[in-house]
Structure formats: structure tokens, C-alpha cells
Amino acid sequence: MTISSMASGGRVVLALSGDADLGTVWQLRDLANEFIATGHVDLVIDLNGVEFIDSSGIGVLIRTQARARRAGGSLRVVRARPRTLRLFELTGLTSAFDIHPDTAAALRTAPPRSAALCPRCAGLCSPRTRCR
């Protein structure tokens, strides 16, 4: 997997390409953690170039979103391939992530309000079924 990054409108865009699997997702985890630790907490992760993503890739996205939200930021996901969206639908994660069809759409949206997030899971649970 390769990752390119750029800043746009106060947000960081991380564009992935290749396979996001157990052997490569540590790169995304480390880079995203660096950005969050340095105050760049509004992230857009572009999956347009991803050929394959496994459960470890999804796990890194979930943990990165939780870290960004705890820091007062947000994470938006860009998907262009129908099979990527299908994976999110099958796993029930379409409601957990702010998913956009392209990077421009992700950059146009306002960050969600952190105050309404579940304090236990940083908003990864459903708004109707908050963590108990």
C-alpha cells in the first residue's frame, strides 16, 4: 500500500492505493496517529485507489476515527469502488462512517459536532443504540 497526503482547507487528505491488509495498514495507522498528535484532527481517507481491504484495514479506520473524534476532529471516508461500499454495507459500517463518493464532496462537508458523541466509543455506536 502507498499513501499520499496533502492538506486542503484545514483538513488532511490521505489517499491510499494498493492493498490495505494486515501487512500494510500499520503505515496508515502510524501516519494518521502522527497527524492527530500534531493537531491535524480532521482527516479524509480516500480509498479510491484501494484494490483490497481486509478486516485489519477496517479496524485501523475505526480506531483512527475514534482517535480523531476524541481529539475534537473527524474522519471522512472516500470510496469510489462499488465493492468497497458493499463491504461497508455488509459490515454495517455505513452508519458508523461519514462516507462520500469523492474527495471534493468530503472536503465540502462540515465536521460533525463532537459534543453529541458517545463518550465511551467516540460515536462509533449508533445514535439510537448508544453504548451501555
Coordinates of C-alpha atoms in Angstrom, one line a residue:
M1 CA 0.0 0.0 0.0
T2 CA 1.2 3.5 -0.7
I3 CA -0.2 6.6 0.9
S4 CA 0.0 10.2 -0.3
S5 CA -1.0 13.1 1.9
M6 CA -2.0 16.7 1.3
A7 CA -3.6 19.5 3.3
S8 CA -6.7 21.1 2.0
G9 CA -8.9 23.7 3.8
G10 CA -7.5 22.8 7.2
R11 CA -8.0 19.0 6.6
V12 CA -5.5 16.3 5.8
V13 CA -6.3 14.0 2.9
L14 CA -4.7 10.6 2.9
A15 CA -5.1 8.8 -0.4
L16 CA -4.4 5.1 -0.3
S17 CA -3.5 2.8 -3.2
G18 CA -2.9 -0.9 -3.3
D19 CA -3.9 -3.4 -0.7
A20 CA -4.9 -2.3 2.8
D21 CA -4.3 -5.5 4.7
L22 CA -2.6 -6.9 7.8
G23 CA 0.9 -6.4 6.2
T24 CA 0.4 -2.8 5.2
V25 CA -2.2 -1.0 7.4
W26 CA 0.4 -0.1 10.0
Q27 CA 1.5 2.6 7.6
L28 CA -1.9 4.2 7.7
R29 CA -2.2 3.8 11.4
D30 CA 1.2 5.4 12.1
L31 CA 0.7 8.3 9.7
A32 CA -2.8 9.1 10.9
N33 CA -1.6 9.0 14.5
E34 CA 1.2 11.4 13.7
F35 CA -1.3 13.9 12.1
I36 CA -3.7 13.6 15.0
A37 CA -0.8 14.0 17.6
T38 CA 0.3 17.2 15.9
G39 CA -3.2 18.8 15.9
H40 CA -4.3 17.8 12.4
V41 CA -7.5 16.1 13.6
D42 CA -9.8 16.5 10.6
L43 CA -8.9 13.6 8.2
V44 CA -10.2 12.5 4.9
I45 CA -9.1 8.9 3.9
D46 CA -9.5 8.3 0.2
L47 CA -10.0 4.6 -0.6
N48 CA -10.3 5.2 -4.4
G49 CA -7.1 3.5 -5.2
V50 CA -7.5 0.6 -2.8
E51 CA -7.8 -2.7 -4.6
F52 CA -8.4 -4.8 -1.5
I53 CA -9.2 -4.0 2.2
D54 CA -9.5 -6.6 4.9
S55 CA -10.7 -6.6 8.5
S56 CA -7.4 -5.1 9.7
G57 CA -7.8 -2.2 7.3
I58 CA -11.3 -1.6 8.6
G59 CA -10.1 -1.9 12.1
V60 CA -7.5 0.9 11.5
L61 CA -10.2 3.1 10.1
I62 CA -12.4 2.5 13.1
R63 CA -9.6 3.2 15.6
T64 CA -8.4 6.3 13.6
Q65 CA -11.9 7.7 13.6
A66 CA -12.2 7.2 17.4
R67 CA -8.8 8.9 17.9
A68 CA -9.7 11.9 15.7
R69 CA -13.1 12.3 17.4
R70 CA -11.6 12.1 20.9
A71 CA -9.2 14.9 19.8
G72 CA -12.2 17.0 18.6
G73 CA -11.8 16.2 14.9
S74 CA -13.4 14.0 12.4
L75 CA -12.8 11.3 9.8
R76 CA -14.4 11.1 6.4
V77 CA -14.0 8.2 4.0
V78 CA -14.0 8.5 0.3
R79 CA -14.9 5.4 -1.7
A80 CA -15.1 5.1 -5.4
R81 CA -15.3 1.4 -6.0
P82 CA -18.7 -0.2 -5.5
R83 CA -17.1 -3.3 -3.8
T84 CA -15.6 -1.0 -1.1
L85 CA -19.1 0.4 -0.4
R86 CA -20.5 -3.1 -0.4
L87 CA -18.0 -4.1 2.3
F88 CA -19.1 -1.2 4.5
E89 CA -22.7 -2.1 3.9
L90 CA -22.2 -5.8 4.7
T91 CA -20.4 -5.0 7.9
G92 CA -22.9 -2.4 9.0
L93 CA -20.3 0.4 8.9
T94 CA -22.1 2.8 6.6
S95 CA -23.8 4.3 9.6
A96 CA -20.5 4.5 11.6
F97 CA -18.5 6.4 8.9
D98 CA -19.1 9.6 7.1
I99 CA -18.8 8.2 3.6
H100 CA -18.5 10.3 0.4
P101 CA -18.4 9.5 -3.3
D102 CA -15.3 11.7 -3.9
T103 CA -12.7 13.8 -2.2
A104 CA -14.4 17.1 -3.2
A105 CA -17.6 16.1 -1.5
A106 CA -15.8 15.0 1.7
L107 CA -14.0 18.4 1.8
R108 CA -17.2 20.3 1.4
T109 CA -18.9 18.8 4.4
A110 CA -18.7 20.4 7.8
P111 CA -17.2 18.3 10.6
P112 CA -19.7 16.6 12.9
R113 CA -20.2 18.1 16.4
S114 CA -18.1 16.2 18.9
A115 CA -20.3 17.2 21.8
A116 CA -23.0 14.7 20.7
L117 CA -20.7 11.8 20.5
C118 CA -20.9 8.8 22.8
P119 CA -18.2 9.3 25.5
R120 CA -17.5 5.5 25.6
C121 CA -16.8 4.8 22.0
A122 CA -16.4 8.3 20.5
G123 CA -19.5 7.9 18.4
L124 CA -18.9 4.5 16.8
C125 CA -22.1 3.2 18.1
S126 CA -25.4 4.1 16.5
P127 CA -27.1 7.3 17.7
R128 CA -30.1 5.1 18.6
T129 CA -28.2 2.5 20.5
R130 CA -25.6 4.3 22.5
C131 CA -23.1 2.2 24.3
R132 CA -24.4 1.0 27.6

